[in-house]
Coordinates of C-alpha atoms and ligand atoms in Angstrom, one line a residue:
Chain A
M1 CA 65.9 2.8 -14.0
S2 CA 65.8 6.1 -15.9
R3 CA 68.5 6.8 -18.9
P4 CA 70.3 9.4 -18.2
T5 CA 69.4 11.4 -21.4
A6 CA 72.0 13.6 -23.8
P7 CA 71.5 17.4 -22.8
K8 CA 70.5 17.6 -26.4
T9 CA 67.7 15.5 -28.2
S10 CA 66.2 16.6 -31.2
F11 CA 62.6 17.7 -31.1
L12 CA 61.6 14.3 -33.1
A13 CA 63.4 12.0 -30.1
T14 CA 61.5 13.8 -27.3
L15 CA 58.0 13.5 -29.3
M16 CA 58.9 9.4 -30.2
D17 CA 59.4 9.5 -26.5
I18 CA 56.2 10.7 -25.3
P19 CA 54.3 7.6 -24.7
R20 CA 57.2 5.5 -23.0
N21 CA 57.1 8.6 -21.1
V22 CA 54.0 9.5 -19.9
W23 CA 53.5 5.5 -19.2
S24 CA 56.7 5.8 -16.5
S25 CA 55.3 9.0 -14.9
I26 CA 52.3 6.8 -13.8
F27 CA 53.5 3.5 -13.3
R28 CA 57.0 4.5 -11.5
N29 CA 58.1 1.0 -10.9
P30 CA 58.7 -1.6 -14.2
L31 CA 57.6 -4.8 -14.5
P32 CA 59.1 -6.3 -12.1
S33 CA 62.0 -8.5 -12.5
N34 CA 63.2 -8.8 -8.8
D35 CA 62.1 -9.1 -5.6
L36 CA 62.8 -5.8 -4.9
E37 CA 60.5 -4.8 -7.8
R38 CA 57.9 -7.2 -7.2
S39 CA 57.3 -5.3 -3.6
A40 CA 57.4 -2.0 -4.9
T41 CA 54.9 -2.9 -7.9
S42 CA 52.5 -3.5 -4.7
F43 CA 52.6 -0.4 -2.2
T44 CA 53.1 2.0 -5.7
N45 CA 50.2 1.5 -7.1
F46 CA 47.0 3.1 -6.0
F47 CA 44.7 0.2 -6.4
L48 CA 47.7 -2.6 -5.4
H49 CA 48.6 -1.0 -2.4
I50 CA 45.9 -2.1 -0.3
H51 CA 47.2 -5.5 -0.7
P52 CA 50.0 -6.5 1.6
V53 CA 53.3 -7.3 -0.4
K54 CA 53.5 -10.9 0.7
V55 CA 50.4 -13.1 1.7
H56 CA 50.6 -16.1 3.6
K57 CA 50.4 -19.6 1.3
N58 CA 47.2 -20.7 3.5
S59 CA 45.1 -17.2 2.0
L60 CA 45.7 -18.6 -1.5
R61 CA 44.3 -22.2 -1.2
P62 CA 41.1 -21.8 -3.1
A63 CA 39.5 -24.6 -0.9
Y64 CA 40.2 -22.0 2.0
T65 CA 38.3 -19.4 1.3
F66 CA 36.8 -20.2 -2.3
G67 CA 37.1 -16.9 -3.2
L68 CA 33.8 -16.2 -1.5
G69 CA 34.9 -12.5 0.0
L70 CA 36.7 -11.4 -2.9
I71 CA 33.3 -12.6 -5.7
S72 CA 31.1 -10.5 -3.3
F73 CA 33.1 -7.1 -3.8
F74 CA 33.6 -8.2 -7.6
L75 CA 29.6 -8.8 -7.8
F76 CA 29.6 -5.6 -6.0
V77 CA 31.4 -3.6 -8.3
I78 CA 29.1 -5.1 -11.4
L79 CA 26.3 -4.0 -9.8
I80 CA 27.6 0.0 -9.5
V81 CA 28.4 0.1 -12.9
S82 CA 25.4 -1.8 -14.7
G83 CA 22.7 0.6 -11.8
I84 CA 25.0 3.4 -13.2
L85 CA 24.2 2.9 -16.6
L86 CA 20.1 1.8 -15.7
M87 CA 20.3 5.4 -13.9
F88 CA 20.1 7.4 -16.8
Y89 CA 17.1 5.9 -18.0
Y90 CA 15.3 5.3 -15.1
V91 CA 12.3 7.6 -13.3
P92 CA 11.2 6.8 -9.9
S93 CA 7.5 7.9 -10.7
T94 CA 4.6 5.7 -10.2
T95 CA 3.6 6.4 -13.9
Q96 CA 6.6 6.3 -15.5
A97 CA 8.4 3.5 -13.7
Y98 CA 7.5 0.2 -15.0
D99 CA 7.4 1.9 -18.9
R100 CA 10.5 2.6 -18.7
M101 CA 11.5 -0.7 -17.8
L102 CA 9.6 -1.7 -20.7
D103 CA 11.4 1.1 -22.9
L104 CA 14.7 -1.1 -21.2
R105 CA 13.3 -4.1 -23.0
G106 CA 12.7 -3.0 -26.4
S107 CA 14.5 0.3 -26.9
V108 CA 17.3 0.5 -25.4
A109 CA 21.0 -0.7 -26.4
F110 CA 21.6 -3.1 -24.3
G111 CA 19.1 -2.1 -22.2
T112 CA 17.8 -6.1 -21.1
L113 CA 21.7 -7.1 -21.3
L114 CA 22.0 -4.6 -18.8
R115 CA 19.4 -5.2 -16.3
N116 CA 19.9 -8.9 -16.4
M117 CA 23.0 -8.2 -15.1
H118 CA 21.7 -6.1 -12.5
R119 CA 19.3 -8.4 -11.4
W120 CA 21.2 -11.8 -11.6
A121 CA 24.2 -10.2 -9.4
A122 CA 21.7 -9.1 -7.1
H123 CA 20.8 -11.9 -6.4
G124 CA 24.2 -13.3 -7.0
M125 CA 25.5 -11.2 -4.1
V126 CA 23.2 -12.1 -1.7
A127 CA 23.7 -15.7 -2.3
V128 CA 27.4 -15.2 -2.1
V129 CA 27.5 -13.1 0.6
F130 CA 25.6 -15.5 2.7
L131 CA 28.2 -18.2 1.9
H132 CA 30.9 -16.0 2.7
L133 CA 29.7 -15.9 6.0
C134 CA 29.5 -19.6 6.5
R135 CA 33.0 -20.2 5.7
V136 CA 34.1 -17.6 7.6
F137 CA 32.3 -19.1 10.8
L138 CA 32.7 -23.1 9.7
T139 CA 36.4 -22.2 9.8
G140 CA 36.4 -20.0 13.1
S141 CA 37.8 -16.6 11.5
Y142 CA 35.4 -14.9 13.5
K143 CA 37.8 -15.4 16.4
K144 CA 40.5 -13.4 18.4
P145 CA 41.6 -10.5 17.2
R146 CA 38.9 -10.5 14.1
E147 CA 35.9 -10.0 16.1
F148 CA 35.2 -6.3 15.0
N149 CA 35.8 -7.5 11.5
W150 CA 33.2 -10.3 12.3
V151 CA 30.7 -7.3 13.3
V152 CA 31.2 -5.3 9.9
G153 CA 30.3 -8.5 8.2
V154 CA 26.9 -8.9 9.4
I155 CA 26.4 -5.6 9.1
L156 CA 27.9 -5.6 5.3
F157 CA 25.0 -9.1 4.7
L158 CA 22.7 -6.6 6.4
L159 CA 23.0 -3.8 4.0
T160 CA 23.3 -6.0 0.9
L161 CA 19.6 -7.6 1.8
F162 CA 18.6 -3.8 2.4
M163 CA 19.9 -3.3 -0.8
S164 CA 18.0 -5.6 -2.7
F165 CA 14.6 -4.7 -0.5
T166 CA 14.5 -1.6 -1.4
G167 CA 15.4 -2.3 -5.4
Y168 CA 12.9 -4.7 -5.6
L169 CA 10.0 -2.2 -5.6
L170 CA 11.8 -0.1 -8.2
P171 CA 10.4 -2.1 -11.3
W172 CA 6.9 -1.3 -10.2
D173 CA 5.8 -4.2 -11.2
Q174 CA 3.1 -6.3 -9.4
L175 CA 5.8 -8.3 -7.7
A176 CA 7.4 -5.5 -6.4
F177 CA 4.4 -3.9 -4.8
W178 CA 3.4 -7.1 -2.5
A179 CA 6.3 -7.9 -1.8
I180 CA 6.8 -4.5 -0.6
T181 CA 3.7 -3.7 1.0
V182 CA 3.9 -6.8 3.1
G183 CA 7.8 -6.3 3.7
T184 CA 6.9 -2.9 5.1
A185 CA 4.3 -4.0 7.4
I186 CA 6.5 -6.5 8.8
A187 CA 8.6 -3.6 10.2
G188 CA 5.8 -2.4 11.3
Y189 CA 5.3 -5.2 14.2
A190 CA 8.9 -4.5 15.4
P191 CA 8.1 -3.2 19.1
V192 CA 8.0 1.0 20.0
I193 CA 9.3 2.0 17.1
G194 CA 7.9 -0.3 14.3
K195 CA 4.9 1.9 13.0
D196 CA 7.5 5.3 12.9
I197 CA 10.0 2.8 10.9
Q198 CA 7.1 1.9 8.7
F199 CA 5.4 5.5 8.0
L200 CA 9.2 7.1 7.3
L201 CA 10.0 3.8 4.4
M202 CA 7.2 4.5 3.1
G203 CA 6.6 8.1 3.4
G204 CA 2.5 7.9 4.2
T205 CA 0.4 5.2 5.1
S206 CA 0.6 3.3 1.8
V207 CA 3.0 1.8 -1.0
G208 CA 2.8 4.6 -3.4
Q209 CA 5.0 7.4 -5.1
E210 CA 6.3 8.6 -2.1
A211 CA 7.9 5.0 -0.8
L212 CA 8.8 4.4 -4.8
L213 CA 11.1 8.1 -4.3
R214 CA 12.2 7.1 -0.8
F215 CA 13.4 3.4 -2.1
Y216 CA 14.9 4.9 -5.0
V217 CA 17.1 7.6 -2.8
L218 CA 17.7 4.2 -0.4
H219 CA 19.0 2.3 -3.2
V220 CA 21.4 4.5 -5.4
A221 CA 22.5 6.7 -2.8
V222 CA 22.4 6.1 0.7
L223 CA 23.1 2.4 0.9
P224 CA 25.5 2.2 -1.5
A225 CA 27.6 5.1 0.6
I226 CA 27.5 3.4 3.1
L227 CA 28.3 -0.3 1.9
T228 CA 31.3 0.8 -0.1
L229 CA 32.1 2.7 3.8
M230 CA 32.0 -0.8 5.3
I231 CA 33.5 -2.5 2.8
A232 CA 36.3 -0.6 3.0
I233 CA 36.6 -0.8 6.6
H234 CA 36.1 -4.2 6.4
F235 CA 39.8 -4.6 3.9
W236 CA 41.4 -2.3 6.4
R237 CA 40.6 -4.4 9.0
I238 CA 41.6 -7.7 7.1
R239 CA 45.0 -6.4 7.1
K240 CA 44.8 -4.9 10.1
D241 CA 44.2 -8.0 11.8
G242 CA 47.4 -10.1 10.3
G243 CA 45.6 -10.9 6.9
L244 CA 43.4 -14.1 6.7
S245 CA 43.2 -16.7 9.7
R246 CA 44.9 -19.2 9.2
P247 CA 45.5 -22.7 11.3
E248 CA 47.9 -22.5 13.9
D249 CA 50.2 -25.3 12.5
A250 CA 50.6 -23.2 9.1
D251 CA 53.7 -21.8 10.7
P252 CA 55.9 -24.2 12.2
K253 CA 56.6 -23.0 16.0
V254 CA 60.5 -22.1 16.0
T255 CA 62.1 -21.0 19.4
L256 CA 64.1 -18.2 19.3
E257 CA 67.2 -17.0 21.4
P258 CA 67.2 -13.6 22.4
M259 CA 70.3 -11.4 20.7
E260 CA 72.7 -10.6 22.8
T261 CA 72.5 -6.6 22.2
S262 CA 69.3 -6.8 23.4
S263 CA 67.3 -5.8 26.5
A264 CA 65.5 -8.1 28.5
P265 CA 62.7 -9.5 26.9
K266 CA 59.9 -7.8 28.8
A267 CA 59.9 -4.8 26.3
S268 CA 55.5 -5.0 26.2
V269 CA 56.0 -3.5 29.5
L270 CA 56.3 0.1 29.1
E271 CA 58.4 1.4 31.9
P272 CA 58.4 5.4 31.3
K273 CA 62.2 5.5 31.9
K274 CA 63.1 3.4 30.0
V275 CA 64.2 4.2 26.1
Y276 CA 63.9 2.1 23.1
G277 CA 65.6 1.6 19.8
F278 CA 63.3 1.6 17.2
Q279 CA 64.2 -2.7 15.7
G280 CA 63.4 -3.2 19.5
L281 CA 59.6 -1.7 19.2
V282 CA 58.9 -3.0 15.7
R283 CA 58.9 -6.6 16.9
G284 CA 60.1 -6.7 20.5
P285 CA 64.0 -7.7 21.3
L286 CA 64.0 -10.5 18.9
T287 CA 64.9 -10.1 15.9
K288 CA 63.4 -12.9 13.4
V289 CA 65.0 -12.1 10.3
G290 CA 65.9 -15.7 8.4
Q291 CA 65.0 -17.5 11.3
I292 CA 61.3 -18.2 10.8
P293 CA 60.7 -20.7 7.9
D294 CA 58.9 -18.2 5.4
N295 CA 55.5 -19.6 4.2
T296 CA 54.4 -16.0 2.1
V297 CA 54.6 -15.3 -1.5
F298 CA 54.8 -11.8 -3.0
S299 CA 51.4 -11.0 -3.7
W300 CA 52.5 -10.1 -7.4
P301 CA 51.8 -12.0 -9.5
N302 CA 50.3 -14.9 -7.4
L303 CA 47.6 -12.9 -5.3
F304 CA 46.8 -10.5 -8.2
L305 CA 46.5 -13.3 -10.8
A306 CA 44.0 -15.0 -8.3
E307 CA 42.5 -12.3 -8.2
L308 CA 41.3 -11.1 -11.7
F309 CA 41.1 -15.0 -12.5
T310 CA 38.3 -14.9 -9.8
F311 CA 37.0 -11.1 -11.7
V312 CA 37.1 -12.8 -14.7
V313 CA 35.1 -15.9 -13.7
T314 CA 32.7 -13.9 -12.0
L315 CA 32.0 -11.6 -14.6
S316 CA 31.5 -14.2 -17.1
A317 CA 29.2 -16.1 -14.7
I318 CA 27.4 -12.8 -14.7
L319 CA 27.2 -12.3 -18.4
I320 CA 26.4 -15.7 -19.5
L321 CA 23.3 -16.1 -16.9
S322 CA 22.3 -12.4 -18.3
L323 CA 22.2 -13.6 -21.9
L324 CA 20.6 -16.9 -21.2
F325 CA 17.8 -16.0 -18.3
N326 CA 15.7 -12.6 -18.6
A327 CA 14.8 -11.1 -15.5
P328 CA 11.3 -11.6 -15.0
L329 CA 8.7 -8.1 -15.0
E330 CA 5.2 -9.0 -14.0
E331 CA 2.0 -7.1 -14.8
P332 CA 2.0 -3.4 -13.5
V333 CA 1.2 -2.5 -10.5
N334 CA -2.6 -3.2 -9.2
A335 CA -3.0 -1.9 -6.1
L336 CA -6.7 -3.6 -6.2
H337 CA -5.7 -7.2 -6.8
P338 CA -2.6 -8.9 -5.1
P339 CA -1.3 -12.0 -7.0
N340 CA -2.7 -15.2 -5.8
P341 CA -0.2 -16.1 -4.2
A342 CA 1.8 -12.4 -4.2
K343 CA 5.6 -14.1 -3.1
A344 CA 8.8 -12.7 -1.9
P345 CA 12.2 -12.9 -3.4
W346 CA 13.5 -16.4 -2.8
Y347 CA 15.7 -15.3 -0.1
F348 CA 12.6 -14.1 1.8
L349 CA 10.6 -16.2 1.4
G350 CA 12.1 -18.3 4.9
L351 CA 10.9 -15.4 6.1
Q352 CA 7.5 -15.2 4.4
E353 CA 7.0 -18.3 5.4
M354 CA 7.2 -17.9 9.1
V355 CA 5.7 -14.9 8.8
S356 CA 2.4 -16.8 8.0
Y357 CA 2.4 -18.1 11.2
S358 CA 3.2 -14.7 13.0
A359 CA 4.1 -11.7 11.7
F360 CA 5.9 -10.8 14.8
W361 CA 7.8 -14.0 15.6
G362 CA 8.3 -14.7 11.8
G363 CA 9.4 -11.3 11.0
I364 CA 10.5 -9.8 13.8
G365 CA 11.3 -12.2 17.0
V366 CA 13.0 -14.8 14.9
P367 CA 15.3 -13.2 12.5
G368 CA 15.8 -10.2 15.8
I369 CA 17.3 -13.2 17.6
F370 CA 19.4 -14.6 14.7
V371 CA 20.9 -11.2 14.0
L372 CA 22.0 -10.5 17.8
L373 CA 23.3 -14.3 17.7
L374 CA 25.1 -13.6 14.9
L375 CA 27.1 -10.7 15.9
G376 CA 27.2 -11.7 19.4
T377 CA 28.9 -15.1 18.1
P378 CA 32.8 -13.7 18.5
Y379 CA 31.8 -12.5 21.7
L380 CA 30.6 -15.4 22.8
D381 CA 32.8 -18.1 21.8
R382 CA 36.0 -17.5 23.4
G383 CA 37.7 -20.3 23.0
P384 CA 40.7 -19.9 21.1
K385 CA 41.1 -23.4 19.7
G386 CA 39.9 -24.2 15.9
V387 CA 41.0 -21.1 14.0
G388 CA 41.7 -21.9 10.4
K389 CA 40.3 -24.9 9.8
W390 CA 37.1 -26.2 7.9
F391 CA 34.6 -28.0 10.1
S392 CA 37.1 -28.0 13.1
R393 CA 36.2 -30.9 16.0
D394 CA 37.4 -28.3 18.6
R395 CA 34.3 -26.4 17.2
L396 CA 31.5 -28.8 17.5
L397 CA 29.5 -27.4 19.2
A398 CA 29.1 -23.7 17.2
N399 CA 29.8 -25.6 14.1
T400 CA 26.6 -27.7 14.8
I401 CA 24.5 -25.1 16.2
F402 CA 25.1 -22.6 13.3
I403 CA 24.7 -25.5 10.9
T404 CA 21.0 -26.1 12.6
F405 CA 19.9 -22.5 11.5
V406 CA 21.1 -22.2 8.2
V407 CA 19.4 -25.8 7.5
A408 CA 16.1 -24.6 9.3
N409 CA 16.1 -21.5 7.1
I410 CA 16.8 -23.3 3.7
I411 CA 13.8 -25.4 4.9
F412 CA 11.7 -22.5 5.4
V413 CA 13.2 -21.5 2.1
I414 CA 12.0 -24.2 -0.1
I415 CA 8.5 -24.4 2.0
G416 CA 7.9 -20.9 0.7
T417 CA 9.1 -21.7 -2.8
F418 CA 7.9 -24.5 -3.8
F419 CA 4.9 -25.7 -1.3
R420 CA 2.8 -23.2 -1.0
G421 CA 0.0 -22.4 -3.6
A422 CA -3.3 -19.6 -3.5
N423 CA -3.8 -18.3 -0.1
W424 CA -0.8 -19.5 0.6
A425 CA -2.2 -23.4 0.8
F426 CA -0.3 -25.3 1.3
V427 CA 0.7 -27.6 -2.1
T428 CA 3.0 -30.1 -3.5
P429 CA 4.8 -29.6 -6.6
W430 CA 4.0 -32.5 -8.6
Chain B
M1 CA 67.5 7.5 17.1
A2 CA 65.5 7.3 20.4
V3 CA 61.6 6.9 21.3
N4 CA 60.4 8.3 24.1
L5 CA 57.9 6.2 25.4
K6 CA 57.3 7.9 28.8
R7 CA 53.1 8.5 28.7
S8 CA 52.1 11.8 28.8
S9 CA 49.9 11.4 31.7
G10 CA 49.2 15.4 31.9
E11 CA 50.6 15.2 35.8
D12 CA 52.7 18.3 36.1
S13 CA 54.2 18.9 39.3
D14 CA 51.6 21.7 40.3
G15 CA 48.5 18.8 40.5
G16 CA 45.4 19.3 40.2
K17 CA 45.7 20.2 36.5
T18 CA 45.1 17.0 35.3
S19 CA 41.6 16.9 36.5
R20 CA 40.2 20.6 34.9
R21 CA 42.0 19.9 31.7
K22 CA 39.9 16.4 32.1
M23 CA 36.9 17.9 32.8
L24 CA 37.0 20.3 29.8
G25 CA 37.8 17.5 27.7
W26 CA 34.8 15.5 28.5
L27 CA 32.8 19.0 28.0
T28 CA 34.2 19.1 24.6
G29 CA 33.6 15.7 24.1
A30 CA 30.0 15.4 25.3
G31 CA 29.3 18.8 23.2
L32 CA 30.4 17.5 19.6
F33 CA 28.7 14.4 20.8
G34 CA 25.5 16.0 21.7
S35 CA 25.5 18.1 18.9
A36 CA 26.1 15.2 16.0
A37 CA 23.9 13.7 17.9
L38 CA 21.3 16.0 17.4
S39 CA 21.9 16.6 13.6
A40 CA 21.3 13.3 13.2
V41 CA 17.9 13.1 15.1
S42 CA 16.8 16.4 13.3
N43 CA 17.2 14.1 9.8
F44 CA 14.9 12.3 11.1
V45 CA 12.3 14.7 11.5
F46 CA 13.3 16.2 8.1
I47 CA 12.3 12.8 6.6
K48 CA 9.0 12.2 8.4
P49 CA 6.5 13.7 5.8
R50 CA 4.4 15.9 7.7
A51 CA 1.6 16.3 4.8
T52 CA 0.7 12.5 3.2
Y53 CA 0.0 13.0 -0.6
G54 CA -2.3 9.7 -0.4
Q55 CA -6.2 9.4 -0.9
P56 CA -8.3 11.2 1.3
Q57 CA -9.6 9.4 4.1
R58 CA -13.5 10.5 4.2
F59 CA -15.1 10.1 1.1
S60 CA -19.0 9.6 -0.5
V61 CA -19.9 6.0 -2.0
G62 CA -22.5 6.8 -3.5
K63 CA -26.7 6.7 -2.7
P64 CA -28.2 4.1 -0.4
E65 CA -30.6 2.8 -4.1
D66 CA -26.9 1.9 -5.2
F67 CA -27.0 -1.0 -2.4
P68 CA -29.1 -3.3 -2.7
E69 CA -30.8 -5.4 0.2
G70 CA -28.1 -8.2 0.3
T71 CA -25.0 -6.5 -1.2
R72 CA -21.6 -7.2 -0.2
A73 CA -19.7 -4.5 -2.5
I74 CA -15.9 -4.6 -2.5
L75 CA -14.9 -0.9 -3.3
A76 CA -11.1 -1.9 -4.0
S77 CA -9.9 1.5 -5.3
R78 CA -11.1 2.6 -1.6
G79 CA -10.0 -0.7 0.6
I80 CA -13.7 -1.4 1.7
C81 CA -16.3 -3.6 1.5
I82 CA -19.8 -2.3 1.4
V83 CA -22.1 -4.4 3.4
R84 CA -26.3 -4.2 2.9
D85 CA -28.3 -6.2 5.7
G86 CA -31.7 -5.2 5.4
A87 CA -32.2 -1.7 6.5
R88 CA -28.5 -1.6 8.0
L89 CA -25.2 -0.2 6.2
A90 CA -21.8 -1.2 7.1
A91 CA -18.3 -0.2 6.0
I92 CA -15.8 -3.1 6.1
S93 CA -12.0 -2.9 6.0
T94 CA -10.4 -5.5 2.7
T95 CA -6.5 -4.5 4.1
C96 CA -5.8 -7.8 5.7
T97 CA -4.4 -6.8 9.5
H98 CA -1.9 -9.2 9.1
L99 CA 0.8 -7.3 6.9
G100 CA -1.4 -5.3 4.7
C101 CA -2.4 -7.1 1.6
T102 CA -6.2 -6.4 -0.1
V103 CA -8.3 -9.6 0.9
G104 CA -10.5 -10.6 -2.1
S105 CA -14.1 -12.2 -0.9
A106 CA -15.0 -16.0 -0.8
D107 CA -17.7 -18.0 0.3
T108 CA -17.5 -17.8 3.9
G109 CA -15.7 -14.1 3.9
F110 CA -12.9 -12.8 3.3
A111 CA -9.9 -14.6 2.8
C112 CA -6.2 -13.3 2.2
P113 CA -3.6 -14.3 -0.7
C114 CA -0.6 -13.7 1.0
H115 CA -0.1 -15.9 4.0
G116 CA -4.1 -17.5 3.8
S117 CA -6.0 -15.3 6.8
R118 CA -9.3 -16.1 6.3
F119 CA -12.1 -14.1 7.8
D120 CA -16.3 -14.4 8.4
Q121 CA -18.9 -12.1 6.5
D122 CA -18.5 -9.6 9.8
G123 CA -14.6 -9.7 9.7
N124 CA -13.6 -12.3 12.3
V125 CA -10.1 -14.0 12.2
T126 CA -11.4 -17.5 10.9
G127 CA -8.4 -18.8 10.7
G128 CA -4.6 -18.0 9.0
P129 CA -2.2 -15.3 11.1
A130 CA -4.4 -12.3 10.7
P131 CA -4.0 -11.3 14.8
R132 CA -7.3 -9.0 14.6
P133 CA -10.3 -9.1 13.2
L134 CA -11.1 -6.1 9.9
P135 CA -12.1 -3.1 11.3
W136 CA -15.2 -1.2 10.6
F137 CA -15.2 2.6 9.4
Q138 CA -17.6 5.0 10.3
I139 CA -20.5 5.2 7.8
T140 CA -23.2 8.5 8.1
L141 CA -25.9 9.6 5.8
A142 CA -24.4 13.2 4.4
P143 CA -27.6 15.9 4.2
N144 CA -27.6 15.4 0.7
G145 CA -28.3 11.8 0.6
E146 CA -25.2 10.3 0.0
I147 CA -23.3 7.7 1.8
E148 CA -20.2 8.9 3.7
V149 CA -17.3 6.7 5.0
D150 CA -14.4 7.6 7.1
K151 CA -11.7 5.1 7.4
D152 CA -10.0 7.4 10.0
I153 CA -12.6 6.5 12.5
E154 CA -13.0 2.4 13.3
I155 CA -15.7 1.5 15.1
A156 CA -17.0 -1.9 17.0
P157 CA -17.7 -4.7 14.7
G158 CA -21.2 -4.8 14.5
S159 CA -22.5 -1.6 14.7
Y160 CA -24.5 -0.7 12.0
L161 CA -26.1 2.5 10.1
T162 CA -29.3 2.2 10.2
L163 CA -31.6 3.7 7.3
Ligands
HEM1 C1 29.8 -7.2 0.9 C2 29.4 -8.2 1.5 C3 31.1 -8.8 2.0 C4 32.5 -8.9 1.5 C5 32.9 -7.7 0.0 C6 33.5 -8.9 1.6 C7 34.8 -9.2 1.4 C8 35.9 -10.0 1.9 C9 37.2 -10.1 1.7 C10 37.5 -9.8 -0.2 C11 37.2 -11.0 2.1 C12 38.9 -11.5 1.8 C13 38.8 -13.1 2.6 C14 37.9 -13.8 1.6 O1 37.7 -13.3 0.0 O2 37.4 -14.8 1.9 C15 37.0 -11.2 3.6 C16 37.2 -11.7 4.9 C17 36.2 -11.7 5.8 N1 35.1 -11.0 5.8 FE1 33.8 -10.4 4.5 N2 33.6 -9.9 2.7 C18 31.7 -9.3 2.9 C19 31.0 -9.9 3.7 C20 30.8 -10.8 5.1 C21 30.0 -10.8 5.6 C22 28.7 -11.0 5.5 C23 31.2 -11.5 6.8 C24 30.5 -12.6 8.2 C25 29.5 -12.0 8.7 C26 32.4 -10.9 7.0 C27 33.1 -11.3 7.4 C28 34.8 -11.6 7.2 C29 35.8 -11.7 8.0 C30 35.8 -12.6 9.2 C31 36.9 -12.3 6.8 C32 38.5 -12.4 7.7 C33 38.6 -13.8 7.2 C34 39.4 -14.6 7.8 O3 40.5 -13.8 8.3 O4 40.0 -15.7 7.1 N3 32.6 -10.5 5.3 N4 36.1 -10.0 3.0
FES2 S1 -1.3 -10.5 4.6 FE1 -3.1 -11.6 4.7 S2 -2.6 -13.0 5.5 FE2 -0.9 -11.6 5.5

């Protein structure tokens, strides 16, 4: 790769070589032109090495994942970048926060754009993470060995909601204040520790300066740190669980003959006195090299191009949305007069609708049961069939229950969004 | 090159070592875990404020003459409604018992904009998800002739201060 250089090179030539030498000191691997270099590209680059060298063709099928997990991640990246930039101007104080929102609009270069991007990416992330959850469920991808990664996923979903809940207060406008007043009061209905949680969240008995500061700290430090850690675990587990799930018939069955030289095929029973060669440990005493039809392709360029494409589409979509629509900003907080009706953000309106029947059941009971069911799914539904296919007939029951829950929630969201007017009375939007 | 897969069970020829080693292991684990749990709890103790910075819960709202017969005055910044009925005075909370929105006055009493709870003139729930009536607060006449309300002390609905 590196050409032997003549012992005496002119100083000028050294200078001329600097760009190339710097480049090759960072990227030891040349742009790949053969399979060896293609695999080296994946594992010699810090950012690429979380990927496998080769991926299964099924994992690259757009209609299998719709790239939803990846889009969630890219939205998170956009949120981090735009959020850090917003932090340069934002002050978490009840007397200044709202004015800073106006400043972002009026006197900060790209202020409106960045605020819009942060807002729409946040809404987008809630929606896309939920769709990703649906995709994982409806393809049965939570089954063995991915049970734990599903649990990590449910935690990621809750963290995403909590991120958006804490961010909601920060503009300190009417919408923010009343949504958080109601939201923290719902927490107060939780059994035993509810009142303590409410008090800890608000740092007092009502939503004010203390609550704003607490929500700010949670929103910019605590939750992003936890979310980042959980995403790292999520990604690591995808690799350790053998890549993405795929249907059983994605790889044709082959029967393998034991090699003559290998020991009897009971290598999995670790007998204390036996000693094995390394090859025997890797995949048992059978060598499969060259015998299995290879359904994988190199990550470079197949996977990386797909990821780049997804990123460009995600970023463009957020940019276009942000140029077309401005993030709302209501009147500044008036703690004396709630807007009528006082509505939470759309993804919490299903909850708000249920809460209007009963604070405990709508706000704690039903959502709590739903989350417990989600967490328990992979441990309750143990049947090995139907993994890797959308709407598999083998998983009819599980999918039906899941879809029922989702549709019920969507109906509640629609009622809360369009059919509720002043004093939360039933109205028709037409 | 070969690899030895013998599990180290800790069992030596002179048995009994195992249990001591195990015991020490358990103790170390329990100690570490216990300290970690304690530190975690102490974080919450730290973020639980001892003093809050809100408004005082006990305040004066003016002289009885400020509230002539038949008044129902919502003092929004205090979160109460002062009711004058003949020679009797009461302070009723305007914080909805459902989820803490501020109720407004309505023909029949109070109504909440957030999820549609409705209350009668005395704060009793007449509709919607509110689980409890609006609380009544202690109301007293201070020596200087001013009306004092203490939001820390709830009293039975219907107990007025008679002038
Ligand atoms: C912050 C939110 C999340 C991010 C950034 C994220 C990211 C990803 C990515 C990039 C993948 C690779 C496949 C794909 O793109 O679909 C994936 C797979 C997976 N995710 Fe997530 N995810 C998130 C939330 C969730 C949630 C809410 C769940 C479910 C409760 C979940 C469960 C899973 C599982 C089980 C897999 C493996 C799927 C398979 O093997 O087919 N994730 N995730
Ligand atoms: S807060 Fe008043 S009805 Fe919900």
